[in-house]
Structures are given as structure tokens and as C-alpha cells.
Short mmCIF file of C-alpha atoms and ligand atoms in Angstrom, two decimals:
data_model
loop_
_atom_site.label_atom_id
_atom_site.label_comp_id
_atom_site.label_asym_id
_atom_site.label_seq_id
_atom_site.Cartn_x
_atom_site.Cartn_y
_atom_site.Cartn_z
CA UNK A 11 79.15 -8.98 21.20
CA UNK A 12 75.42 -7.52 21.94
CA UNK A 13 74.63 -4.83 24.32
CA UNK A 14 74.46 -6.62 28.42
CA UNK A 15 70.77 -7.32 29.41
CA UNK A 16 70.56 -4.61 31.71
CA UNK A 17 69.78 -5.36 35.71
CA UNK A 18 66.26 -6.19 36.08
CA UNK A 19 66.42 -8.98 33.36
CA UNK A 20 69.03 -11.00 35.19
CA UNK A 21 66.44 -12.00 38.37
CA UNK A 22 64.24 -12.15 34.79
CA UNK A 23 60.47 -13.22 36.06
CA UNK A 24 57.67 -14.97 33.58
CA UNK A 25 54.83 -13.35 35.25
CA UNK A 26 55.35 -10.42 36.90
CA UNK A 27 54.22 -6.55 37.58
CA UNK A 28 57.06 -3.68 37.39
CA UNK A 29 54.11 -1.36 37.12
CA UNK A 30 54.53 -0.67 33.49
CA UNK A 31 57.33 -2.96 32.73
CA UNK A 32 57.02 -6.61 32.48
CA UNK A 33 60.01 -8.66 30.72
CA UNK A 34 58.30 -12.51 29.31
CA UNK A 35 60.87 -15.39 28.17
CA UNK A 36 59.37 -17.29 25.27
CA UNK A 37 62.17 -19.63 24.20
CA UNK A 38 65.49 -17.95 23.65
CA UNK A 39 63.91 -14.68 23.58
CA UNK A 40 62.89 -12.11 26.51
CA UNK A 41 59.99 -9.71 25.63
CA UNK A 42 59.92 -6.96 27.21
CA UNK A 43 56.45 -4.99 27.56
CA UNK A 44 56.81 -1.19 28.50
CA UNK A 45 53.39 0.64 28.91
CA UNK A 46 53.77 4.61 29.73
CA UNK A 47 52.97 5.96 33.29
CA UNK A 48 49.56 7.47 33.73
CA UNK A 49 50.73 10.60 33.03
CA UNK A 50 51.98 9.73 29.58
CA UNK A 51 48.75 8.17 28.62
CA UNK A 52 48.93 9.06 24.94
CA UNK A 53 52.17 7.25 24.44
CA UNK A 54 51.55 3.98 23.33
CA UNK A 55 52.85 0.61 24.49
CA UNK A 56 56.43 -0.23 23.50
CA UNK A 57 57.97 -3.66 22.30
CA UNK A 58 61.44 -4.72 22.62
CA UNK A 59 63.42 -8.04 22.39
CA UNK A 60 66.39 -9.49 24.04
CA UNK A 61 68.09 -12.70 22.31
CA UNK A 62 69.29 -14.02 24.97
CA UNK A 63 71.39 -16.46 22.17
CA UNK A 64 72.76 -13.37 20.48
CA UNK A 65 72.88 -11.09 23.77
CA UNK A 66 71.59 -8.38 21.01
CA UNK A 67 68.43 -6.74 21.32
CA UNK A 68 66.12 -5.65 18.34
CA UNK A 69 63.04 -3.57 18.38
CA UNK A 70 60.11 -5.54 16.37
CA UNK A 71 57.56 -4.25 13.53
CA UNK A 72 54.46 -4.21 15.75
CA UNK A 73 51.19 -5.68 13.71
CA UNK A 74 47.74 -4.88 14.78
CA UNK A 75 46.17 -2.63 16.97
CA UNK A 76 48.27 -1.86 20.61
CA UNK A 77 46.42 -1.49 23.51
CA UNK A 78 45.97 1.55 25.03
CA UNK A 79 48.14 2.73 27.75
CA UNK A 80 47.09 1.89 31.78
CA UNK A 81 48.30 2.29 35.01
CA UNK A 82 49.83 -0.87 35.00
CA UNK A 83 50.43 -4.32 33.45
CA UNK A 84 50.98 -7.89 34.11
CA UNK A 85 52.35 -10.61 31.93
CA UNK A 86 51.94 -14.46 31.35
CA UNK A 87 53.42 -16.82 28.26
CA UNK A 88 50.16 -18.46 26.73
CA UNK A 89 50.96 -21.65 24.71
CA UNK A 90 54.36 -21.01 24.35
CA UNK A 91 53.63 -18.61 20.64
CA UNK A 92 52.10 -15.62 22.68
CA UNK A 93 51.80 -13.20 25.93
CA UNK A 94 48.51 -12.35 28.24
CA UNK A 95 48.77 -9.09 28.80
CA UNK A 96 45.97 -7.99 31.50
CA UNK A 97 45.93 -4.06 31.96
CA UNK A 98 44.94 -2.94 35.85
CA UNK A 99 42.43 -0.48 36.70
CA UNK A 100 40.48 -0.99 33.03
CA UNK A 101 37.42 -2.88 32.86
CA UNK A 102 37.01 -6.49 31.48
CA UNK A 103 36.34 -5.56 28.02
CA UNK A 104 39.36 -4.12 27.75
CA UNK A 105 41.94 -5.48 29.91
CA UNK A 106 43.20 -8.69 28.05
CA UNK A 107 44.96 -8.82 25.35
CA UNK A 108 47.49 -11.02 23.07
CA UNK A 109 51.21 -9.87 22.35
CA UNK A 110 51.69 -12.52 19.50
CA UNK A 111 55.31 -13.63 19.13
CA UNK A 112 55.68 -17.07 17.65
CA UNK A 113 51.86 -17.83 15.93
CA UNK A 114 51.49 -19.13 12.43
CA UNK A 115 50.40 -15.23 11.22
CA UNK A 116 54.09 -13.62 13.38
CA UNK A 117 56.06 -16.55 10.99
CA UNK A 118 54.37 -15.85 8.32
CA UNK A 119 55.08 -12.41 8.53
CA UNK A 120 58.71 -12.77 9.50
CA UNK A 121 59.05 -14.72 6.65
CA UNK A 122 57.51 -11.54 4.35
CA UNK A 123 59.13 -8.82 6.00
CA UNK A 124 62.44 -10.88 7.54
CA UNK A 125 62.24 -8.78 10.33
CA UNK A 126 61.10 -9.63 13.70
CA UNK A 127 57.46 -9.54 13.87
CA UNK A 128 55.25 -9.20 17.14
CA UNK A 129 51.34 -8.73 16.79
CA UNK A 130 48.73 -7.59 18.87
CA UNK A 131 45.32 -9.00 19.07
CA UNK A 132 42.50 -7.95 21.89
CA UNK A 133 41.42 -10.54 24.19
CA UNK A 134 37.85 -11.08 24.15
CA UNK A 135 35.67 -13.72 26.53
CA UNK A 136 33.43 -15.68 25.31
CA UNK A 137 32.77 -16.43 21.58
CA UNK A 138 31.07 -14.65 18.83
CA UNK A 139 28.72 -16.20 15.79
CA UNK A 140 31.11 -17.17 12.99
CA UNK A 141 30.77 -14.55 10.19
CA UNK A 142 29.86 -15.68 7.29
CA UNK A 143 31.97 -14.97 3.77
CA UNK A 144 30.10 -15.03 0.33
CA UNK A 145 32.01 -14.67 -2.89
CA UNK A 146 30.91 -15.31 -6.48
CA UNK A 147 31.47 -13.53 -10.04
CA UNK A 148 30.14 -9.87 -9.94
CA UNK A 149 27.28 -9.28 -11.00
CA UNK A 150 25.38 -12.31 -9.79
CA UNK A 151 23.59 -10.98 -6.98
CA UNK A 152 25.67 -11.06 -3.70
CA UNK A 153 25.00 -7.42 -2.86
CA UNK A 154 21.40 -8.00 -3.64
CA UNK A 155 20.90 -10.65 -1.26
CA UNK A 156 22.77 -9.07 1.55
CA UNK A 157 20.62 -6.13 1.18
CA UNK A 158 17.79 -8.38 1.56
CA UNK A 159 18.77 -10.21 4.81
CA UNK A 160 20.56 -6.52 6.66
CA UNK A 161 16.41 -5.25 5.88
CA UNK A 162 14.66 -8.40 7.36
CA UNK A 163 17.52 -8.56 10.11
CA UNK A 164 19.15 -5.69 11.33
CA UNK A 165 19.91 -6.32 14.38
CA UNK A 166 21.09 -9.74 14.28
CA UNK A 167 23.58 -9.20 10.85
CA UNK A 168 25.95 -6.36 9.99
CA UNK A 169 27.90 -5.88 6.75
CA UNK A 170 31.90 -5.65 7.04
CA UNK A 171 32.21 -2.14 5.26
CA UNK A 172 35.77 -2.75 2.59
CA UNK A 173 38.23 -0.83 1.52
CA UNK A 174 38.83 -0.43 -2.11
CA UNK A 175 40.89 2.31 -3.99
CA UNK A 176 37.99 1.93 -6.69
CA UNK A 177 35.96 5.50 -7.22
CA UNK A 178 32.26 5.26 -5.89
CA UNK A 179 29.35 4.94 -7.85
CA UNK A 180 26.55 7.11 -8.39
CA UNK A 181 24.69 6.66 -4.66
CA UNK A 182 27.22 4.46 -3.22
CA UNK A 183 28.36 6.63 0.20
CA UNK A 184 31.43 6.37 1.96
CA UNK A 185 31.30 4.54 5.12
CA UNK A 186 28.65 2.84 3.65
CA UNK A 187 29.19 0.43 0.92
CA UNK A 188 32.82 0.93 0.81
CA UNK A 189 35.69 2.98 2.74
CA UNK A 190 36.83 4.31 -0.45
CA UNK A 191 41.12 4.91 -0.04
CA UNK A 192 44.09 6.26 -2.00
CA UNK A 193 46.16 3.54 -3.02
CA UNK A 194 49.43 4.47 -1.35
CA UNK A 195 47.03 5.18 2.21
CA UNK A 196 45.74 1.18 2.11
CA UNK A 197 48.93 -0.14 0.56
CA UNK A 198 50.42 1.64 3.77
CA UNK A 199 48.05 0.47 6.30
CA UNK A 200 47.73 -3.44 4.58
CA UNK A 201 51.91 -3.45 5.59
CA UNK A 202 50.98 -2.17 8.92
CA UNK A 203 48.91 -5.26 9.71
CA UNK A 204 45.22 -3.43 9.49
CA UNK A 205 43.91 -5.75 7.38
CA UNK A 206 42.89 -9.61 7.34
CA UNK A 207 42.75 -9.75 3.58
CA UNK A 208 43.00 -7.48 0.43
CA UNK A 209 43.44 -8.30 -3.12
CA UNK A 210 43.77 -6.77 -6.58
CA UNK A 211 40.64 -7.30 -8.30
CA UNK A 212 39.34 -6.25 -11.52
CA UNK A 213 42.29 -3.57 -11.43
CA UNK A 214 41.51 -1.88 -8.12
CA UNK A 215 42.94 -3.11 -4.92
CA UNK A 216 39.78 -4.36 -1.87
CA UNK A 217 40.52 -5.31 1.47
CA UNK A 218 38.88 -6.53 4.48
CA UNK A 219 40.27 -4.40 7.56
CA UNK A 220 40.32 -6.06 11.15
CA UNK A 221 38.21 -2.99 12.25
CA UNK A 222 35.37 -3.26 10.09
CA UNK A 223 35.04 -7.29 11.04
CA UNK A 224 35.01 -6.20 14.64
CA UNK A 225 32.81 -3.61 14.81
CA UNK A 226 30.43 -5.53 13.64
CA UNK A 227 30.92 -8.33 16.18
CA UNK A 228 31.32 -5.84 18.83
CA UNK A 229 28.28 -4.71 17.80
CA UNK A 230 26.93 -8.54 19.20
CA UNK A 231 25.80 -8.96 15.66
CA UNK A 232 27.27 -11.50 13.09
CA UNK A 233 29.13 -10.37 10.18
CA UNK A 234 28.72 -10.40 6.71
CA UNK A 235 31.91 -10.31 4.31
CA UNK A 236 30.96 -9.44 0.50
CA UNK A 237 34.46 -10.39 -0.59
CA UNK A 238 35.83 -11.94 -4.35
CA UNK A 239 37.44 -15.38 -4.44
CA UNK A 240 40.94 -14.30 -3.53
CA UNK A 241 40.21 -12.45 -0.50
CA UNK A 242 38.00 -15.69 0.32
CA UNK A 243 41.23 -18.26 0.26
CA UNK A 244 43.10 -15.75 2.44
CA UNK A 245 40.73 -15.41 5.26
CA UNK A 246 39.87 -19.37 5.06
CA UNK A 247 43.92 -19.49 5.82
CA UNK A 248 43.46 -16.80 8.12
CA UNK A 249 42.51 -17.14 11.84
CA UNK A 250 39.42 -16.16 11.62
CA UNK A 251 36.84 -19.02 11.99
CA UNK A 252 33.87 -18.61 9.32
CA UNK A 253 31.35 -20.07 7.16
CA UNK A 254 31.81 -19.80 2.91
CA UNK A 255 29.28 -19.46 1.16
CA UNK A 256 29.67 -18.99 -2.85
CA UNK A 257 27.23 -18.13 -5.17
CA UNK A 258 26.61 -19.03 -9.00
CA UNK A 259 24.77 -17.74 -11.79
CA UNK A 260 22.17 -19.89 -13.31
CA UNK A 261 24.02 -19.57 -16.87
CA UNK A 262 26.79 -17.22 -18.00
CA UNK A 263 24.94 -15.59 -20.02
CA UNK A 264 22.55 -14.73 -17.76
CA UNK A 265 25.30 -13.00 -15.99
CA UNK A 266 26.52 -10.97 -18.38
CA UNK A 267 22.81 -10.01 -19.00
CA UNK A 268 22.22 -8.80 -15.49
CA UNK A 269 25.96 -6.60 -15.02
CA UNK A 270 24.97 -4.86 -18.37
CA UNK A 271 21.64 -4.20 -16.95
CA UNK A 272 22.98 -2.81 -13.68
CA UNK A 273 24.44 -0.20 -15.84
CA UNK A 274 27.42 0.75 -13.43
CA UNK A 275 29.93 -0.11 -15.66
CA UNK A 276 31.98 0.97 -18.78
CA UNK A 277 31.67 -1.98 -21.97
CA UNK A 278 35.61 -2.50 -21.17
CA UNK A 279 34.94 -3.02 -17.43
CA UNK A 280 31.98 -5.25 -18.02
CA UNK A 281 34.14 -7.47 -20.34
CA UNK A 282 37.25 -7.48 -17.65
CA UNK A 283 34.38 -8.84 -15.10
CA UNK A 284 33.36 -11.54 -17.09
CA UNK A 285 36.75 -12.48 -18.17
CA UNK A 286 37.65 -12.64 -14.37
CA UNK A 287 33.88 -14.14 -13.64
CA UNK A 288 34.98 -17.27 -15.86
CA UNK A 289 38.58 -17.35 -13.55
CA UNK A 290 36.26 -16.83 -9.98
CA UNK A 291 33.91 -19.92 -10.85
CA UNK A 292 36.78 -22.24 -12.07
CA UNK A 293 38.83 -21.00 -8.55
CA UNK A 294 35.46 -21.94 -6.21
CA UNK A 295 35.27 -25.47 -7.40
CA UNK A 296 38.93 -25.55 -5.23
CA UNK A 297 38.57 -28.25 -2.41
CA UNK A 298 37.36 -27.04 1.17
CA UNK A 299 37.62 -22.96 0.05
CA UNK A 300 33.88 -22.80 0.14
CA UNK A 301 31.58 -24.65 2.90
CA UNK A 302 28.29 -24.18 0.85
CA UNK A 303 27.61 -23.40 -3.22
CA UNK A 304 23.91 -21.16 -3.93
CA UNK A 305 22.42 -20.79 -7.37
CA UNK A 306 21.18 -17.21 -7.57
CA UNK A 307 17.86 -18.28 -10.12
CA UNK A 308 15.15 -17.30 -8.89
CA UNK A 309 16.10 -14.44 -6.41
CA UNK A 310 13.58 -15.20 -3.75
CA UNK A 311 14.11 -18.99 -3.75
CA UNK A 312 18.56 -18.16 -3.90
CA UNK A 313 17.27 -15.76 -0.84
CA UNK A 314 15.54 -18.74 1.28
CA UNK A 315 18.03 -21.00 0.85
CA UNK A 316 20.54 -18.87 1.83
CA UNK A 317 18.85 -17.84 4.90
CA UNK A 318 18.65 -21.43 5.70
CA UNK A 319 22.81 -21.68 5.53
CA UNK A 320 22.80 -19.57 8.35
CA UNK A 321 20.10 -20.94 10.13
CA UNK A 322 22.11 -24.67 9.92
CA UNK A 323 25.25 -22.73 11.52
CA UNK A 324 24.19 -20.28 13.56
CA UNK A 325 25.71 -21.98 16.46
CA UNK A 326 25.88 -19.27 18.50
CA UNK A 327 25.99 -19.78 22.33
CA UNK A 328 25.07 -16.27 23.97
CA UNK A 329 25.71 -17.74 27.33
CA UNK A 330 29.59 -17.38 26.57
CA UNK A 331 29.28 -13.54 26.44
CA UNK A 332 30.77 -12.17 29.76
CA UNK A 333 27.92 -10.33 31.93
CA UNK A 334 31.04 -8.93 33.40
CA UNK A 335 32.30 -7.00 30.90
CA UNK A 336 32.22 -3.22 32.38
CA UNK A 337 33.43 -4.54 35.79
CA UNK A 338 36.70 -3.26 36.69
CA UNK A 339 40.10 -5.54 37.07
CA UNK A 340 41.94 -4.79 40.31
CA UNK A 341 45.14 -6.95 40.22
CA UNK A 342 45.85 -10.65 38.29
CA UNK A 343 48.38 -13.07 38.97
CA UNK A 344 48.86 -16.35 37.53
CA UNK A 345 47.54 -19.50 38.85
CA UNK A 346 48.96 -22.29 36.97
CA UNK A 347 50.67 -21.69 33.59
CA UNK A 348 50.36 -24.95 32.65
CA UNK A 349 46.81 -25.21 32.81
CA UNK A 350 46.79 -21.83 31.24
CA UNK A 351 44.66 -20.13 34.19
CA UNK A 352 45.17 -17.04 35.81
CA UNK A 353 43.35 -15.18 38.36
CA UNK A 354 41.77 -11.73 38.37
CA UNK A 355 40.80 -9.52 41.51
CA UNK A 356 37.79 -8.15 39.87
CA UNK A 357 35.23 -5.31 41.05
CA UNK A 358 31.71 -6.02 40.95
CA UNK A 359 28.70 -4.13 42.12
CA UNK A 360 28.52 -6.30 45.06
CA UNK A 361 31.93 -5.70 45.98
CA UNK A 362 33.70 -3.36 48.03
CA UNK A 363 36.10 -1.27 45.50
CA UNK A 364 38.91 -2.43 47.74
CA UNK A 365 38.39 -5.88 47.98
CA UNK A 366 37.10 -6.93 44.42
CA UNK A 367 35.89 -10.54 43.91
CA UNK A 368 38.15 -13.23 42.76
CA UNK A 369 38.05 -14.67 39.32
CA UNK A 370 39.51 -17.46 37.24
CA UNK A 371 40.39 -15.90 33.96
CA UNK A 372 41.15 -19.73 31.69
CA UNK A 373 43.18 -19.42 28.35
CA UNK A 374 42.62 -22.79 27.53
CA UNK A 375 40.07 -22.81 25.01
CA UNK A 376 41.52 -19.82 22.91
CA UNK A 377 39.85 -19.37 19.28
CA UNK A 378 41.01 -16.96 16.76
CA UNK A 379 44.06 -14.73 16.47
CA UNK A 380 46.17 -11.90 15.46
CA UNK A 381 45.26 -9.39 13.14
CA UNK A 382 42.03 -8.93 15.35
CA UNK A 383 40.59 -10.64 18.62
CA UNK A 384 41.49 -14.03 20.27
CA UNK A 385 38.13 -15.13 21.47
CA UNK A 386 37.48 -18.16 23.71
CA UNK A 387 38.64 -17.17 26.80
CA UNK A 388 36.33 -18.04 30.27
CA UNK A 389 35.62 -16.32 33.26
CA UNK A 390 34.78 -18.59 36.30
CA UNK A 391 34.32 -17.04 39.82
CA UNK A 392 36.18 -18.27 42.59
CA UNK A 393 33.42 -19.95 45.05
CA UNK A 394 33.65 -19.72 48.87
CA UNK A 395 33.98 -23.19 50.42
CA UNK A 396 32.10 -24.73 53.08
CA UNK A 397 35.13 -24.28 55.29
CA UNK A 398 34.94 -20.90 54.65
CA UNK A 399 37.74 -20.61 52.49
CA UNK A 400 38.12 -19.26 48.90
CA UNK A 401 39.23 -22.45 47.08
CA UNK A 402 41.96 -21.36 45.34
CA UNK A 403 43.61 -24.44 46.22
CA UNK A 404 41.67 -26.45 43.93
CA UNK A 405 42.44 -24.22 41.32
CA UNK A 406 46.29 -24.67 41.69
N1 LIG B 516 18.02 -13.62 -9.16
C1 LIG B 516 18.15 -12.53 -9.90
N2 LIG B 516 17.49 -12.43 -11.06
C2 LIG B 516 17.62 -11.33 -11.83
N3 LIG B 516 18.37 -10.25 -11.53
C3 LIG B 516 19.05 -10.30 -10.37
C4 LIG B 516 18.99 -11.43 -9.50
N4 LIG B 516 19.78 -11.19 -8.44
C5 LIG B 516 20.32 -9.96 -8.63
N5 LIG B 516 19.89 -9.43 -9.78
C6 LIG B 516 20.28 -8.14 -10.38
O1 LIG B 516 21.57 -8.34 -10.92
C7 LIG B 516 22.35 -7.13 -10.81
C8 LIG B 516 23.66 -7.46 -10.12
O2 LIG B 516 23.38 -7.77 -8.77
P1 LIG B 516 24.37 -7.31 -7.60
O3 LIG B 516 24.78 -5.91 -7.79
O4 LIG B 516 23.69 -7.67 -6.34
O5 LIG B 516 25.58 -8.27 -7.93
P2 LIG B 516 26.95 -8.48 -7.13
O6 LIG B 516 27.20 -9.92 -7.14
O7 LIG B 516 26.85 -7.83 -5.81
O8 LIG B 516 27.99 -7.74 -8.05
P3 LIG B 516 29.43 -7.12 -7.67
O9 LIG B 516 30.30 -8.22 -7.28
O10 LIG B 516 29.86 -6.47 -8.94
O11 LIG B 516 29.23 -6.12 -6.59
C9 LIG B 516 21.51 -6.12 -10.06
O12 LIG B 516 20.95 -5.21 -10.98
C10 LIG B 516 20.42 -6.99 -9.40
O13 LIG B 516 19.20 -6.28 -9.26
N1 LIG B 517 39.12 -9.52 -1.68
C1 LIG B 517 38.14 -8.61 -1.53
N2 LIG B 517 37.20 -8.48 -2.47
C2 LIG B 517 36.23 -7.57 -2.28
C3 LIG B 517 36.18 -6.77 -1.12
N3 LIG B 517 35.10 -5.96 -1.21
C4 LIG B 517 34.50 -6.27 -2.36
N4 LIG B 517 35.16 -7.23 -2.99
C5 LIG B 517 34.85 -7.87 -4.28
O1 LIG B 517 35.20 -7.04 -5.32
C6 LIG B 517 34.38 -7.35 -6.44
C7 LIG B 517 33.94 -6.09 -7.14
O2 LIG B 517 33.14 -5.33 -6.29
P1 LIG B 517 32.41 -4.01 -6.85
O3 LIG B 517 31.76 -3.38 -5.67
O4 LIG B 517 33.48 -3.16 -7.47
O5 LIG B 517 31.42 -4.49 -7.88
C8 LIG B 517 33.24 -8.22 -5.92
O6 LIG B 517 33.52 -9.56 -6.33
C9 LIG B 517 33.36 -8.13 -4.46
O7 LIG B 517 32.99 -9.33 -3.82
C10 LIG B 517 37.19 -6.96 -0.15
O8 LIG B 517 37.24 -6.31 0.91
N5 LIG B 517 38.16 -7.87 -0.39
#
């Protein structure tokens, strides 16, 4: 027999404040939130669960970034696999985000670990560009054309910086072209969720971490991945929606002519990469991995029609972005949980403080997902009607 859910679970509530303390049933299980008091701001934000099958409660392995502590939080179940979170007193930006609890990345992960899994993701309005992923055999000019487009566009593209345990090479800087990592430090932080992808590749271990994806698209610009074949497959099964581009040499030999001549390798690595090169161009001719295939010939020519890829995709709506973003979140409370919509008290400049302005906050469009940001969420104010009213009404 489990420990007894203790008082303030039995009148248990799906959305609402106990200042820090919110407890969310999704399914059998209750999740209960616990944030620290203001006081204790450099605790972080705790995770427990209560099967209410088992009457046992388990503490999860937490994936992903937490939020950061606030004076407050309130709760809501979002399509039955996850929990709204929205933190009071912090500003739009920041106060939404996704406790993950029954998602196709938390299965997957229970399945790897057979533990209970729970996984944070940040809640973000609007959406972003889609990066874009390029893969081919090394050598055949991917880091050459990137170079290209970050020096004709640098404010519109931004390169996800890897990890790789991999020494550097004579004027590669860390930070730069690569986060270079001890082994046992990335293996460490790729089991604490940091990371959308990372593989073993020519003998040295490269991953993709959530951060450096997002701090490019924080950034407002649209990210480039430089990533092998591998790493490719696992974001394309990953939620992160993006375009895959992979690129070819005009003849093998032509590749092996230009990795000698880069000089950056020993003769044993440079036969490894080819050996591996003949694996990566066999792998990309896998159905739906890659969205678009480049010959790298001539380099200007590979370099035009590349920029034309992202020219066909760059869908990018820049309307979606919240002008709200630094305005501050007074209180929320759910509207209709059904329609996934909840609303937000928020302060704007043409508020008073106090009052705060009244905003529909609408889950229904969510895009992306744990390890990283759900994006797709809307922010609709609440407009005054003619009979003076605020017209929630027709929101409920
Ligand atoms: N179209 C081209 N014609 C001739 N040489 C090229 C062409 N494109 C790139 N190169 C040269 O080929 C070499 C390999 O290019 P690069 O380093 O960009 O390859 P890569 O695909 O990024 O390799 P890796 O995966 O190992 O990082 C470089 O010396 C580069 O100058
Ligand atoms: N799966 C990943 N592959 C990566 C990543 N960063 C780079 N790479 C690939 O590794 C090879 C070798 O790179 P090199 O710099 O040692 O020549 C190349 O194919 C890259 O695309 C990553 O984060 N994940």
C-alpha cells in the first residue's frame, strides 16, 4: 500500500494557483508542480507524481531545461500529453512553458530509461523560420557554403555551434566552430536531455544541443545545422520542424581529392572519412530523410542553388512574433480547456500596473516540442464590446 495523497490533493483542482504549488491530473496520474517562494529563488522547480492507481508516488527524471523560479504559478492540462505552466509577475517571454508528461519524446524516453520521464520545454508565441539541416560526406563542401551564406547574410542566418569530443584544428576556436567537450561531460549532459541529437561519427561523438538551436532562433534569425547523416534521421524524428538539405560530390574521387587537399587530416582519418562517405551517400538516398539533394560542382553555381532552397521555404510569417513580449503577466486563469484557451491579465504600457489588460493566450495551434520550445501559441486581446463589456463571454 502507497503513501495517502496528502490533504490538498483530495479537493484535487486541474487549474489552479496554491502560489507555488499547483497539483494537474493527466489520466491516472496527479502532477504536482512546486516552484520555491521568492525568497528561495535559486532553488529550482520541483516535480513529483502521485499514481492515483498505485496510491504510490515517484519523483521523475526531469529532461530539458526547468524554468526559473517565480512568485507564483498556475497550471492547465494541454492535449491531454502535457501541462501550461504560466509563471506570474515575469514577462511574456518568459512566462509559458510546457511540463511534458505523456508526448511521443516522454515515451520514448520512458521506454530508454524505464523510469518516469517528465520534460520541460519553453513556451514561445508565435512561430520561428524552420531551420534548415544540411548533411553530406565530409569533405564536400558544407562548411564552405555555410560560410558563404553567414558572410552575405548575417543577420538573417546563424550557425547552430555542436558539440563534439573531437580536438580542434589549427584556427578552429571554441564557441565558434565547435563547443569542443570531454566525453564523459556530453555523454552526461546527452542523458540529461540537453541535446536534440548526437552521434558517433568518424570515432568522435557530435551533438546538436537544444541551446545552441535556440539561441540562434532567439536571436530572430534562422538556423543552420551542419550535422552528418545520423544526426539528420534523428532530428527529422525529432520535434523539431525543418528543411533537409543534402549535398553530393560531383564524383568520389573528386572528394577524396578535395579532403586531402584541406590538409586537416591524418592518411588514416582521411581513409575512415571516405569509407564512412561511401555509407553517408548510400544512407541519404533513404525515403523522406532529406527534402532537397545539391551537387557541390561548381561552388558558386552549388552556392545559388542552395540559396534558392531557402528562398522556396522561407515561409516565415513575422507577424506571428508577439510585440508583447517584455510586457508583464499579472494573473491567468483558464477559459475553456477544451478549446485549449486561457486568459492572461497582462500589463501593457497603456495600462495601469494594477489593472493589466486582458488577453487570450490559445494553445491550439501548438508546433514543436520537448527538448527545446513549443512554438505556435497566439495571443489575442480581449476587445471591449459595444455594450461596454469585455467579451469574455464569447470566449467561453
Ligand atoms: N565546389 C568546390 N570545388 C572545389 N573545392 C571545394 C568546393 N567546395 C569546397 N571545396 C573545398 O573542399 C574542402 C572541403 O570543404 P569543407 O571543409 O567545406 O567540407 P565539409 O563538407 O564541411 O567537410 P566536413 O564534413 O569534414 O567538415 C575545402 O578545402 C574547400 O575549400
Ligand atoms: N550528428 C552530428 N554530426 C555533426 C555535428 N556537428 C558536425 N557533425 C558532422 O560531423 C562530421 C565531421 O565534422 P568535422 O568538423 O570533424 O569535419 C561532418 O559530417 C559534420 O556534418 C553534430 O552536432 N551532430
Amino acid at each position: 500500500m502507497g503513501e495517502e495523497a496528502p490533504e490538498f490533493l483530495l479537493d484535487s483542482f486541474d487549474f489552479d494557483s496554491q502560489g507555488n504549488r499547483t497539483a494537474t491530473t493527466v489520466g491516472d496520474k496527479i502532477y504536482v508542480v512546486v516552484g520555491g517562494s521568492a525568497d528561495e529563488a535559486k532553488l529550482s522547480i520541483t516535480v513529483k507524481i502521485f499514481d492515483k492507481s498505485t496510491g504510490k508516488w515517484s519523483i521523475p527524471t526531469v529532461l530539458g531545461t526547468a524554468p526559473t523560479l517565480s512568485s507564483g504559478h498556475s497550471a492547465v492540462v494541454s492535449n491531454s500529453d502535457r501541462i501550461l505552466i504560466v509563471k506570474k509577475e515575469l514577462t511574456v517571454d518568459d512566462c509559458t512553458w510546457f511540463l511534458e508528461v505523456d508526448t511521443p519524446f516522454v515515451k520514448e524516453q520512458k521506454k530508454i530509461t524505464g523510469t518516469e520521464v517528465v520534460a520541460w520545454s519553453k513556451g514561445v508565441v508565435g512561430t520561428g523560420p524552420k531551420p534548415i539541416v544540411i548533411s553530406g560526406p565530409s569533405g564536400v563542401g558544407k562548411g564552405t557554403i555555410i560560410a558563404k551564406l553567414m558572410k552575405e547574410f548575417p543577420s538573417t542566418y546563424g550557425f547552430s555551434v555542436s558539440h563534439t569530443t573531437r580536438g580542434p584544428r589549427e584556427k578552429e576556436v571554441d564557441g565558434v566552430h565547435y563547443h569542443f567537450a570531454e566525453r564523459s561531460v556530453m555523454e552526461k549532459e546527452i542523458r540529461e536531455g540537453k541535446f536534440l541529437e548526437s552521434a558517433l561519427v568518424h570515432g568522435n561523438l557530435y551533438g546538436t544541443s537544444v541551446e545552441a538551436v535556440e539561441a540562434v532562433t532567439d536571436a530572430g534569425k534562422r538556423c543552420i545545422l551542419d550535422i552528418d547523416v545520423q544526426g539528420a534521421r534523428s532530428v527529422r524524428a525529432s520535434a523539431l520542424e525543418a528543411i533537409f538539405i543534402f549535398i553530393c560530390p560531383p564524383a568520389f574521387e573528386e572528394l577524396e581529392k578535395r579532403l586531402r587537399a584541406r590538409g586537416t587530416e591524418t592518411e588514416e582519418q582521411i581513409q575512415k572519412r571516405l569509407r564512412n562517405a561511401k555509407t553517408e551517400l548510400e544512407q541519404a538516398k533513404f525515403p523522406g530523410l532529406f527534402d532537397h539533394l545539391l551537387v557541390n560542382d561548381d561552388l558558386e553555381i552549388c552556392y545559388e542553388n542552395f540559396k534558392k532552397i531557402l528562398a522556396l521555404d522561407d515561409n516565415f510569417d513575422a507577424s506571428c512574433q508577439s510585440p508583447m513580449k517584455n510586457s508583464k503577466v499579472l494573473s491567468c486563469h483558464a477559459l475553456s480547456e477544451t478549446e485549449q484557451k486561457v486568459l492572461l491579465q497582462i500589463e501593457t504600457s497603456e495600462t495601469e500596473a494594477t489593472a493589466g489588460s486582458l488577453f487570450v493566450l490559445d494553445l491550439s495551434s501548438l508546433r514543436g516540442a520537448a527538448p527545446g520550445r513549443t512554438r505556435g501559441l497566439t495571443l489575442h486581446p480581449v476587445l471591449s464590446t459595444e455594450d461596454g463589456s469585455d467579451g469574455i463571454k464569447h470566449l467561453l
